Short mmCIF file of C-alpha atoms and ligand atoms in Angstrom, two decimals:
data_model
loop_
_atom_site.label_atom_id
_atom_site.label_comp_id
_atom_site.label_asym_id
_atom_site.label_seq_id
_atom_site.Cartn_x
_atom_site.Cartn_y
_atom_site.Cartn_z
CA UNK A 1 16.27 -16.09 2.54
CA UNK A 2 12.79 -14.88 3.36
CA UNK A 3 12.53 -17.24 6.36
CA UNK A 4 15.27 -15.16 8.02
CA UNK A 5 12.71 -12.41 8.48
CA UNK A 6 10.51 -14.54 10.73
CA UNK A 7 13.11 -15.77 13.22
CA UNK A 8 13.19 -14.93 16.92
CA UNK A 9 16.18 -13.06 18.31
CA UNK A 10 17.39 -16.29 19.95
CA UNK A 11 17.24 -18.07 16.60
CA UNK A 12 19.06 -15.21 14.90
CA UNK A 13 21.72 -15.23 17.60
CA UNK A 14 22.21 -18.99 17.28
CA UNK A 15 22.45 -18.72 13.50
CA UNK A 16 25.01 -15.95 13.75
CA UNK A 17 27.14 -17.77 16.33
CA UNK A 18 27.09 -21.12 14.52
CA UNK A 19 27.77 -19.51 11.18
CA UNK A 20 24.51 -20.74 9.64
CA UNK A 21 24.19 -17.21 8.26
CA UNK A 22 25.88 -13.86 8.68
CA UNK A 23 24.67 -10.48 9.89
CA UNK A 24 24.94 -9.38 6.28
CA UNK A 25 22.58 -12.21 5.22
CA UNK A 26 20.13 -11.14 7.93
CA UNK A 27 20.38 -7.51 6.92
CA UNK A 28 19.92 -8.26 3.22
CA UNK A 29 16.88 -10.45 3.92
CA UNK A 30 15.22 -7.66 5.90
CA UNK A 31 16.12 -4.99 3.34
CA UNK A 32 14.59 -7.21 0.69
CA UNK A 33 11.42 -7.61 2.71
CA UNK A 34 11.24 -3.83 3.20
CA UNK A 35 11.77 -3.33 -0.51
CA UNK A 36 8.94 -5.71 -1.37
CA UNK A 37 6.40 -4.27 1.09
CA UNK A 38 7.16 -0.64 1.86
CA UNK A 39 5.34 0.83 -1.10
CA UNK A 40 2.09 -0.72 0.06
CA UNK A 41 2.46 -0.23 3.83
CA UNK A 42 4.54 2.98 4.02
CA UNK A 43 6.13 1.94 7.31
CA UNK A 44 9.61 3.31 6.58
CA UNK A 45 10.35 6.96 5.87
CA UNK A 46 14.08 6.40 5.41
CA UNK A 47 15.79 3.11 4.54
CA UNK A 48 19.48 2.97 5.47
CA UNK A 49 20.49 0.17 3.07
CA UNK A 50 24.18 1.09 2.58
CA UNK A 51 24.83 2.08 6.18
CA UNK A 52 23.04 -1.07 7.39
CA UNK A 53 25.21 -3.31 5.19
CA UNK A 54 28.32 -1.55 6.42
CA UNK A 55 27.21 -2.06 10.04
CA UNK A 56 26.51 -5.72 9.25
CA UNK A 57 30.08 -6.23 8.03
CA UNK A 58 31.40 -4.70 11.26
CA UNK A 59 29.04 -6.91 13.30
CA UNK A 60 30.17 -10.03 11.44
CA UNK A 61 33.77 -9.17 12.20
CA UNK A 62 32.96 -8.71 15.89
CA UNK A 63 31.08 -12.01 16.05
CA UNK A 64 34.06 -13.74 14.41
CA UNK A 65 36.37 -12.26 17.04
CA UNK A 66 34.25 -12.31 20.18
CA UNK A 67 31.88 -15.20 19.49
CA UNK A 68 29.42 -15.70 22.34
CA UNK A 69 31.10 -12.85 24.22
CA UNK A 70 29.70 -10.39 21.68
CA UNK A 71 26.60 -8.45 22.80
CA UNK A 72 23.30 -10.30 22.44
CA UNK A 73 22.01 -7.86 19.82
CA UNK A 74 25.24 -7.75 17.79
CA UNK A 75 24.22 -8.15 14.14
CA UNK A 76 20.47 -8.07 14.91
CA UNK A 77 18.51 -5.62 12.73
CA UNK A 78 16.24 -3.00 14.27
CA UNK A 79 14.02 -0.17 12.99
CA UNK A 80 13.83 3.21 14.73
CA UNK A 81 10.86 5.57 15.01
CA UNK A 82 11.56 8.91 13.39
CA UNK A 83 11.23 10.67 16.79
CA UNK A 84 14.75 9.47 17.69
CA UNK A 85 17.73 11.36 16.32
CA UNK A 86 20.12 9.34 14.19
CA UNK A 87 23.59 10.71 13.44
CA UNK A 88 23.86 11.51 9.73
CA UNK A 89 20.42 10.08 8.89
CA UNK A 90 17.45 12.34 8.14
CA UNK A 91 15.10 12.63 11.13
CA UNK A 92 11.74 14.37 10.62
CA UNK A 93 9.23 13.24 13.29
CA UNK A 94 7.08 12.79 10.15
CA UNK A 95 6.76 16.57 9.88
CA UNK A 96 7.33 18.75 6.87
CA UNK A 97 8.97 21.27 9.19
CA UNK A 98 11.90 18.90 9.78
CA UNK A 99 12.18 17.66 6.19
CA UNK A 100 15.85 17.50 5.32
CA UNK A 101 17.08 17.74 8.93
CA UNK A 102 20.19 15.62 9.43
CA UNK A 103 21.06 15.31 13.15
CA UNK A 104 24.71 15.56 14.20
CA UNK A 105 24.35 12.93 16.97
CA UNK A 106 22.42 9.82 18.03
CA UNK A 107 19.66 9.66 20.62
CA UNK A 108 20.96 7.65 23.60
CA UNK A 109 18.85 4.53 22.88
CA UNK A 110 20.20 4.50 19.31
CA UNK A 111 23.76 5.04 20.55
CA UNK A 112 23.34 2.09 22.92
CA UNK A 113 22.20 -0.14 20.04
CA UNK A 114 25.12 0.98 17.91
CA UNK A 115 27.59 0.22 20.73
CA UNK A 116 26.27 -3.33 20.51
CA UNK A 117 26.65 -3.34 16.72
CA UNK A 118 22.95 -3.81 16.09
CA UNK A 119 21.92 -2.99 12.53
CA UNK A 120 19.87 0.18 12.08
CA UNK A 121 17.63 -0.61 9.08
CA UNK A 122 15.96 2.78 8.85
CA UNK A 123 13.52 5.29 10.29
CA UNK A 124 9.84 4.48 10.65
CA UNK A 125 6.74 6.49 9.85
CA UNK A 126 4.56 7.89 12.64
CA UNK A 127 2.02 10.58 13.39
CA UNK A 128 3.60 14.03 13.09
CA UNK A 129 5.51 14.76 16.32
CA UNK A 130 3.83 11.62 17.74
CA UNK A 131 0.46 13.37 17.94
CA UNK A 132 -2.18 10.87 16.93
CA UNK A 133 -3.55 7.36 17.35
CA UNK A 134 -3.78 6.19 13.74
CA UNK A 135 -0.64 7.32 11.90
CA UNK A 136 -2.89 9.37 9.62
CA UNK A 137 -1.26 12.57 10.90
CA UNK A 138 2.05 11.83 9.17
CA UNK A 139 3.11 14.48 6.66
CA UNK A 140 4.34 11.57 4.53
CA UNK A 141 1.15 9.54 4.20
CA UNK A 142 -0.64 6.96 6.33
CA UNK A 143 0.71 3.54 7.29
CA UNK A 144 -1.45 0.52 6.53
CA UNK A 145 -2.30 -2.32 8.91
CA UNK A 146 -0.90 -5.66 7.65
CA UNK A 147 -3.98 -7.53 8.94
CA UNK A 148 -6.24 -5.39 6.73
CA UNK A 149 -4.60 -2.71 4.59
CA UNK A 150 -7.79 -0.62 4.54
CA UNK A 151 -7.31 -0.07 8.28
CA UNK A 152 -4.96 2.00 10.44
CA UNK A 153 -2.14 0.34 12.39
CA UNK A 154 -2.77 2.65 15.36
CA UNK A 155 -0.41 5.36 16.35
CA UNK A 156 1.60 7.23 16.82
CA UNK A 157 4.28 4.52 16.38
CA UNK A 158 2.50 3.03 13.35
CA UNK A 159 5.57 2.40 11.21
CA UNK A 160 7.46 0.66 14.01
CA UNK A 161 4.68 -1.84 14.76
CA UNK A 162 4.06 -2.60 11.11
CA UNK A 163 7.79 -3.19 10.56
CA UNK A 164 7.75 -5.90 13.24
CA UNK A 165 4.38 -7.40 12.24
CA UNK A 166 5.41 -7.64 8.58
CA UNK A 167 8.86 -9.10 9.22
CA UNK A 168 10.62 -5.99 7.94
CA UNK A 169 12.51 -5.98 11.27
CA UNK A 170 12.56 -8.34 14.25
CA UNK A 171 12.67 -5.40 16.66
CA UNK A 172 11.84 -1.71 16.57
CA UNK A 173 11.73 1.29 18.86
CA UNK A 174 8.78 3.59 19.43
CA UNK A 175 7.81 6.33 21.83
CA UNK A 176 4.81 6.48 24.13
CA UNK A 177 3.45 9.75 25.50
CA UNK A 178 -0.17 8.74 26.00
CA UNK A 179 -0.32 5.27 24.47
CA UNK A 180 1.73 5.39 21.29
CA UNK A 181 3.49 2.10 22.03
CA UNK A 182 0.67 0.09 23.61
CA UNK A 183 -2.20 1.06 21.30
CA UNK A 184 -0.49 0.36 17.94
CA UNK A 185 1.00 -2.85 19.38
CA UNK A 186 -2.51 -3.98 20.23
CA UNK A 187 -3.94 -3.03 16.82
CA UNK A 188 -1.25 -4.95 14.90
CA UNK A 189 -0.70 -7.97 17.15
CA UNK A 190 2.84 -7.36 18.37
CA UNK A 191 4.37 -7.01 21.83
CA UNK A 192 5.16 -3.45 22.90
CA UNK A 193 6.35 -2.00 26.18
CA UNK A 194 6.46 1.52 27.54
CA UNK A 195 8.96 1.31 30.39
CA UNK A 196 8.71 3.40 33.57
CA UNK A 197 9.21 7.13 32.97
CA UNK A 198 12.93 7.68 33.57
CA UNK A 199 13.99 4.13 32.68
CA UNK A 200 15.13 4.95 29.14
CA UNK A 201 16.98 8.16 28.31
CA UNK A 202 15.10 10.82 26.36
CA UNK A 203 18.35 12.45 25.25
CA UNK A 204 18.10 13.00 21.51
CA UNK A 205 14.44 12.03 21.40
CA UNK A 206 12.39 14.79 19.75
CA UNK A 207 10.33 16.30 22.56
CA UNK A 208 6.53 16.19 22.41
CA UNK A 209 5.43 16.34 26.09
CA UNK A 210 8.55 16.00 28.20
CA UNK A 211 6.89 14.87 31.44
CA UNK A 212 5.26 11.96 29.58
CA UNK A 213 7.52 10.91 26.67
CA UNK A 214 9.19 7.52 26.99
CA UNK A 215 10.99 5.27 24.49
CA UNK A 216 10.21 1.55 24.34
CA UNK A 217 10.55 -1.53 22.11
CA UNK A 218 8.30 -3.66 19.89
CA UNK A 219 8.89 -7.35 19.20
CA UNK A 220 7.22 -10.61 18.17
CA UNK A 221 7.74 -12.28 21.56
CA UNK A 222 8.24 -11.44 25.22
CA UNK A 223 11.81 -12.71 25.13
CA UNK A 224 12.65 -10.53 22.13
CA UNK A 225 11.16 -7.55 23.92
CA UNK A 226 13.39 -8.30 26.91
CA UNK A 227 16.48 -8.35 24.70
CA UNK A 228 15.65 -4.87 23.41
CA UNK A 229 14.99 -3.57 26.93
CA UNK A 230 18.34 -4.94 28.08
CA UNK A 231 19.99 -2.83 25.41
CA UNK A 232 18.20 0.51 25.82
CA UNK A 233 17.41 0.91 29.55
CA UNK A 234 19.64 2.67 32.05
CA UNK A 235 20.70 5.96 33.60
CA UNK A 236 22.01 8.72 31.36
CA UNK A 237 23.46 11.93 32.77
CA UNK A 238 22.35 13.73 29.57
CA UNK A 239 18.69 13.37 30.59
CA UNK A 240 17.86 15.06 33.89
CA UNK A 241 14.76 12.89 34.35
CA UNK A 242 16.64 9.64 33.76
CA UNK A 243 16.59 7.52 36.93
CA UNK A 244 19.60 6.10 38.76
CA UNK A 245 18.04 2.71 39.31
CA UNK A 246 19.59 -0.65 38.83
CA UNK A 247 18.35 -2.28 35.63
CA UNK A 248 17.54 -5.99 35.95
CA UNK A 249 18.86 -8.40 33.31
CA UNK A 250 15.43 -8.75 31.72
CA UNK A 251 16.23 -11.67 29.40
CA UNK A 252 17.83 -13.63 32.24
CA UNK A 253 14.92 -12.96 34.58
CA UNK A 254 12.55 -14.46 32.02
CA UNK A 255 14.56 -17.68 31.91
CA UNK A 256 13.90 -18.08 35.63
CA UNK A 257 10.15 -17.85 35.15
CA UNK A 258 9.81 -19.98 32.03
CA UNK A 259 7.27 -22.76 32.49
CA UNK A 260 6.45 -21.59 36.03
CA UNK A 261 2.97 -20.68 37.25
CA UNK A 262 1.88 -17.16 38.19
CA UNK A 263 1.35 -18.22 41.77
CA UNK A 264 1.68 -15.26 44.11
CA UNK A 265 0.82 -12.65 41.48
CA UNK A 266 -2.25 -10.55 42.25
CA UNK A 267 -3.85 -9.11 39.13
CA UNK A 268 -5.94 -5.99 39.66
CA UNK A 269 -9.02 -5.67 37.45
CA UNK A 270 -10.08 -2.01 37.40
CA UNK A 271 -13.82 -1.66 36.97
CA UNK A 272 -13.44 1.72 35.24
CA UNK A 273 -11.82 -0.01 32.23
CA UNK A 274 -14.74 -2.34 31.52
CA UNK A 275 -17.18 0.10 30.01
CA UNK A 276 -20.16 -0.11 27.66
CA UNK A 277 -18.18 1.69 24.96
CA UNK A 278 -15.84 -1.29 24.57
CA UNK A 279 -16.44 -3.39 21.48
CA UNK A 280 -18.00 -6.72 22.53
CA UNK A 281 -15.08 -8.71 21.09
CA UNK A 282 -12.58 -6.59 23.04
CA UNK A 283 -14.60 -7.05 26.21
CA UNK A 284 -14.86 -10.82 25.67
CA UNK A 285 -11.18 -11.20 24.81
CA UNK A 286 -10.17 -9.32 27.94
CA UNK A 287 -12.38 -11.53 30.11
CA UNK A 288 -10.91 -14.59 28.43
CA UNK A 289 -7.37 -13.35 29.21
CA UNK A 290 -8.33 -12.80 32.83
CA UNK A 291 -9.53 -16.41 33.00
CA UNK A 292 -6.24 -17.56 31.53
CA UNK A 293 -4.32 -15.58 34.13
CA UNK A 294 -6.35 -17.26 36.83
CA UNK A 295 -5.68 -20.69 35.32
CA UNK A 296 -1.99 -19.84 35.35
CA UNK A 297 -2.18 -19.39 39.12
CA UNK A 298 -2.65 -15.62 39.42
CA UNK A 299 -5.23 -14.23 41.78
CA UNK A 300 -7.74 -11.75 40.36
CA UNK A 301 -8.64 -8.79 42.54
CA UNK A 302 -11.37 -6.26 41.76
CA UNK A 303 -9.99 -2.76 42.10
CA UNK A 304 -11.13 0.79 41.45
CA UNK A 305 -9.17 3.67 39.95
CA UNK A 306 -11.82 6.31 40.60
CA UNK A 307 -10.25 9.25 38.77
CA UNK A 308 -9.85 7.37 35.49
CA UNK A 309 -12.68 9.30 33.86
CA UNK A 310 -10.72 12.56 34.14
CA UNK A 311 -7.48 11.25 32.63
CA UNK A 312 -8.33 12.12 29.04
CA UNK A 313 -9.14 15.76 29.86
CA UNK A 314 -6.04 16.10 32.02
CA UNK A 315 -3.83 14.65 29.28
CA UNK A 316 -5.30 16.91 26.60
CA UNK A 317 -4.34 19.93 28.71
CA UNK A 318 -0.89 18.87 29.93
CA UNK A 319 0.38 17.26 26.71
CA UNK A 320 -0.55 20.21 24.44
CA UNK A 321 0.80 22.68 27.03
CA UNK A 322 4.18 20.98 27.00
CA UNK A 323 4.04 20.54 23.22
CA UNK A 324 3.34 24.23 22.62
CA UNK A 325 6.48 25.06 24.55
CA UNK A 326 8.65 22.30 23.04
CA UNK A 327 7.62 23.07 19.48
CA UNK A 328 8.42 26.78 19.73
CA UNK A 329 11.94 25.90 18.59
CA UNK A 330 10.77 25.21 15.03
CA UNK A 331 11.04 28.76 13.76
CA UNK A 332 12.63 28.42 10.33
CA UNK A 333 15.98 29.59 11.66
CA UNK A 334 17.56 26.59 13.29
CA UNK A 335 16.28 23.42 11.67
CA UNK A 336 14.54 22.01 8.66
CA UNK A 337 11.93 23.87 6.66
CA UNK A 338 12.09 27.64 6.10
CA UNK A 339 9.29 29.42 4.25
CA UNK A 340 10.53 30.98 1.01
CA UNK A 341 7.65 33.52 1.17
CA UNK A 342 8.71 35.60 4.19
CA UNK A 343 9.73 39.25 3.93
CA UNK A 344 10.18 40.09 7.62
CA UNK A 345 11.44 38.17 10.66
CA UNK A 346 7.96 37.87 12.07
CA UNK A 347 6.70 36.56 8.73
CA UNK A 348 9.57 34.07 8.68
CA UNK A 349 8.27 32.60 11.95
CA UNK A 350 4.58 32.66 11.11
CA UNK A 351 4.83 31.45 7.52
CA UNK A 352 7.35 28.73 8.34
CA UNK A 353 5.10 27.42 11.08
CA UNK A 354 1.89 27.83 9.08
CA UNK A 355 3.35 25.95 6.11
CA UNK A 356 5.51 23.48 8.06
CA UNK A 357 3.15 22.07 10.69
CA UNK A 358 0.14 19.87 9.96
CA UNK A 359 -3.41 20.44 11.24
CA UNK A 360 -3.28 18.32 14.39
CA UNK A 361 0.05 19.80 15.49
CA UNK A 362 -1.34 23.31 15.03
CA UNK A 363 -4.45 22.35 17.01
CA UNK A 364 -2.27 21.15 19.91
CA UNK A 365 -0.08 24.26 19.83
CA UNK A 366 -3.17 26.46 20.00
CA UNK A 367 -4.76 24.47 22.83
CA UNK A 368 -1.46 24.40 24.71
CA UNK A 369 -0.83 28.10 24.32
CA UNK A 370 -4.38 28.81 25.47
CA UNK A 371 -4.24 26.70 28.65
CA UNK A 372 -0.92 28.26 29.63
CA UNK A 373 -1.96 31.85 28.97
CA UNK A 374 -2.45 34.40 31.75
CA UNK A 375 -5.96 34.21 33.15
CA UNK A 376 -6.47 30.57 32.06
CA UNK A 377 -3.41 28.94 33.59
CA UNK A 378 -5.03 28.34 37.00
CA UNK A 379 -8.32 27.15 35.58
CA UNK A 380 -6.78 24.65 33.17
CA UNK A 381 -3.09 23.87 33.54
CA UNK A 382 -2.81 24.06 37.33
CA UNK A 383 -6.09 22.23 37.77
CA UNK A 384 -4.95 19.50 35.39
CA UNK A 385 -1.73 19.05 37.37
CA UNK A 386 -3.78 18.67 40.56
CA UNK A 387 -6.02 16.03 39.01
CA UNK A 388 -2.92 14.29 37.64
CA UNK A 389 -1.81 13.83 41.25
CA UNK A 390 -5.16 12.21 42.09
CA UNK A 391 -4.69 9.79 39.18
CA UNK A 392 -1.18 8.94 40.40
CA UNK A 393 -2.59 8.35 43.90
CA UNK A 394 -5.25 5.97 42.53
CA UNK A 395 -2.49 3.75 41.11
CA UNK A 396 -0.36 4.04 44.25
CA UNK A 397 -3.25 2.90 46.41
CA UNK A 398 -3.92 -0.05 44.09
CA UNK A 399 -0.30 -1.22 43.97
CA UNK A 400 0.37 -0.60 47.67
CA UNK A 401 -2.70 -2.41 48.92
CA UNK A 402 -4.23 -4.71 46.39
CA UNK A 403 -2.27 -5.95 43.40
CA UNK A 404 1.08 -6.50 41.66
CA UNK A 405 -0.10 -5.84 38.11
CA UNK A 406 -3.22 -4.39 36.54
CA UNK A 407 -4.86 -6.05 33.54
CA UNK A 408 -7.22 -4.15 31.25
CA UNK A 409 -8.04 -3.59 27.59
CA UNK A 410 -5.50 -1.53 25.64
CA UNK A 411 -8.05 0.16 23.43
CA UNK A 412 -11.85 0.05 23.32
CA UNK A 413 -11.78 -1.02 19.67
CA UNK A 414 -9.69 -3.02 17.23
CA UNK A 415 -8.12 -1.35 14.17
CA UNK A 416 -10.50 1.11 12.52
CA UNK A 417 -10.71 2.11 8.86
CA UNK A 418 -8.39 4.70 7.42
CA UNK A 419 -10.41 7.93 7.35
CA UNK A 420 -13.03 6.70 9.84
CA UNK A 421 -12.05 9.07 12.67
CA UNK A 422 -9.91 11.50 10.74
CA UNK A 423 -12.54 14.24 10.78
CA UNK A 424 -13.26 14.04 14.50
CA UNK A 425 -10.37 14.85 16.83
CA UNK A 426 -12.50 13.86 19.81
CA UNK A 427 -13.30 10.39 18.46
CA UNK A 428 -9.57 9.94 17.83
CA UNK A 429 -8.63 11.11 21.35
CA UNK A 430 -11.02 8.52 22.80
CA UNK A 431 -8.86 5.75 21.32
CA UNK A 432 -6.40 6.45 24.16
CA UNK A 433 -8.80 6.41 27.07
CA UNK A 434 -7.19 3.28 28.58
CA UNK A 435 -3.54 4.08 27.90
CA UNK A 436 -3.40 7.68 29.08
CA UNK A 437 -3.86 7.18 32.86
CA UNK A 438 -0.67 5.10 33.20
CA UNK A 439 1.23 7.64 31.10
CA UNK A 440 0.17 10.43 33.45
CA UNK A 441 1.41 8.30 36.36
CA UNK A 442 4.71 7.41 34.62
CA UNK A 443 4.05 3.68 35.04
CA UNK A 444 5.39 0.83 32.92
CA UNK A 445 2.80 -0.69 30.64
CA UNK A 446 2.63 -3.15 27.81
CA UNK A 447 0.38 -4.74 25.25
CA UNK A 448 0.38 -8.53 24.90
CA UNK A 449 -1.30 -9.87 21.75
CA UNK A 450 -3.93 -12.39 22.76
CA UNK A 451 -6.47 -13.11 20.04
CA UNK A 452 -8.33 -11.90 16.94
CA UNK A 453 -11.77 -10.33 16.75
CA UNK A 454 -14.57 -11.55 14.43
CA UNK A 455 -12.97 -9.64 11.53
CA UNK A 456 -9.58 -11.24 12.08
CA UNK A 457 -8.08 -8.14 13.71
CA UNK A 458 -5.67 -8.42 16.65
CA UNK A 459 -6.61 -7.63 20.24
CA UNK A 460 -4.00 -6.99 22.94
CA UNK A 461 -4.21 -7.16 26.72
CA UNK A 462 -2.77 -4.23 28.63
CA UNK A 463 -0.59 -4.95 31.66
CA UNK A 464 0.39 -2.10 33.97
CA UNK A 465 2.80 -2.18 36.88
CA UNK A 466 4.16 -0.07 39.72
CA UNK A 467 7.24 1.99 38.82
CA UNK A 468 10.27 -0.13 37.84
CA UNK A 469 8.40 -3.46 37.79
CA UNK A 470 8.97 -4.15 34.08
CA UNK A 471 10.26 -7.63 35.01
CA UNK A 472 6.93 -8.56 36.56
CA UNK A 473 5.09 -7.40 33.43
CA UNK A 474 7.42 -9.51 31.30
CA UNK A 475 6.89 -12.52 33.54
CA UNK A 476 3.11 -12.27 33.18
CA UNK A 477 3.44 -11.59 29.45
CA UNK A 478 5.59 -14.67 28.92
CA UNK A 479 3.11 -16.87 30.81
CA UNK A 480 0.21 -15.51 28.74
CA UNK A 481 2.16 -15.89 25.52
CA UNK A 482 2.93 -19.54 26.24
CA UNK A 483 -0.60 -20.31 27.39
CA UNK A 484 -2.13 -18.81 24.25
CA UNK A 485 -1.77 -19.49 20.56
CA UNK A 486 -1.42 -16.03 19.03
CA UNK A 487 0.99 -16.42 16.14
CA UNK A 488 2.98 -13.20 15.79
CA UNK A 489 5.14 -14.87 13.18
CA UNK A 490 2.34 -15.67 10.84
CA UNK A 491 2.59 -13.70 7.64
CA UNK A 492 -0.39 -11.45 8.12
CA UNK A 493 0.21 -9.92 4.72
N1 LIG B 501 -2.64 9.46 20.81
C1 LIG B 501 -2.11 10.29 21.86
C2 LIG B 501 -1.89 11.69 21.34
O1 LIG B 501 -2.25 11.94 20.23
C3 LIG B 501 -0.84 9.70 22.38
C4 LIG B 501 0.28 9.89 21.47
C5 LIG B 501 1.58 9.35 21.99
O2 LIG B 501 1.61 8.56 22.90
N2 LIG B 501 2.65 9.88 21.43
O3 LIG B 501 -1.41 12.54 22.04
#
């Protein structure tokens, strides 16, 4: 049944509706694939085999009753990043401090998938509390890149991208705070989208930096990505930053554009993203993609986003500041790990946190506490918020006056070796230089796999849009996908 793990969502849906196979067959095939590969790649932290089979039986029943009226993702397996709470299933954010924590409810995106009777295969590995760009900051070991197991898959959603690339799941969810969907998608050759801030509910999503965090899907094609977006987007009164905006029918919209040119689409090319530090193959691949866009009928426009160079500094003030506040709840009293070595209340807090958090998380808490402290707040935090506004204004000016989408590299490099940047936080932070600006501006962004570098490692193209223009990004992605020959279904491992 191994071929079942390489199908598109449309093919799975057809198979389920015609009775060629059942949701249980699909689920078993994916569980088998996970079983055969997880030891090597470490992409899943928790595998929900029994629950998944039970859900598959329910989905099969629903498909028998409702046929084509059943939801599009009924019976389709999906993997969930361990940042999203799952009712009754251990959720750790890949941190020792949450080891053993069993949430009493589902995050809204998970609840929405369950309403549709999608199959939750398990929880995927990630950087601890989503802080990282390589998945090496997981308390439960690194994830390996299927294109070269000596390399990182990117991060922080490393397990979720590897699940999709390896055929352990056709779809998965990740979170993106500064690039954690787009960067790992690029480094493993899958499609990944961070929707507009406010498009997907953050209710039940473990908070890292609340003004930046956003949930989004991974898939092996644009259409599959659209199916996942259809399921998870929408207003939720449980999240005060969730937006009351109509959600387009993304899958349907794509049907309209299939085979059509990109006539009328203006693609902004920001000069600040084409820097000397980019690997030559990344630079060349991006130029090649721009040519393809032009051939497809799009118009290229040179633009400037002048405050780009400050985005990294701004992010590494605001994100740690919010994290230091959000992570104060892990005190050994309410959830997860509690130090057995504490004699007083104050020791309970300090020892639990000292033993429970990993190095990078502690570094962020210290930076965040520092930039928020009296005497430094104005110099760092307030200043960063002011520069954030300038970055937002750069994008506004570009989208109001010059272009409909922006195209740029996702990351200056392809997948690096495990351990290569682990000793230098700064080198690691630089991996996000092209994804962070759009996060600060709350914009939708995606990575479209386009080609391989000279070492056979995937390269993605980043597409960014004005708020709530996910459909336009998908339209451009679909055109690029069809014009190119990147095979996301190929067994890379
Ligand atoms: N790599 C960035 C960080 O470490 C972004 C992470 C993310 O988007 N969650 O903060």
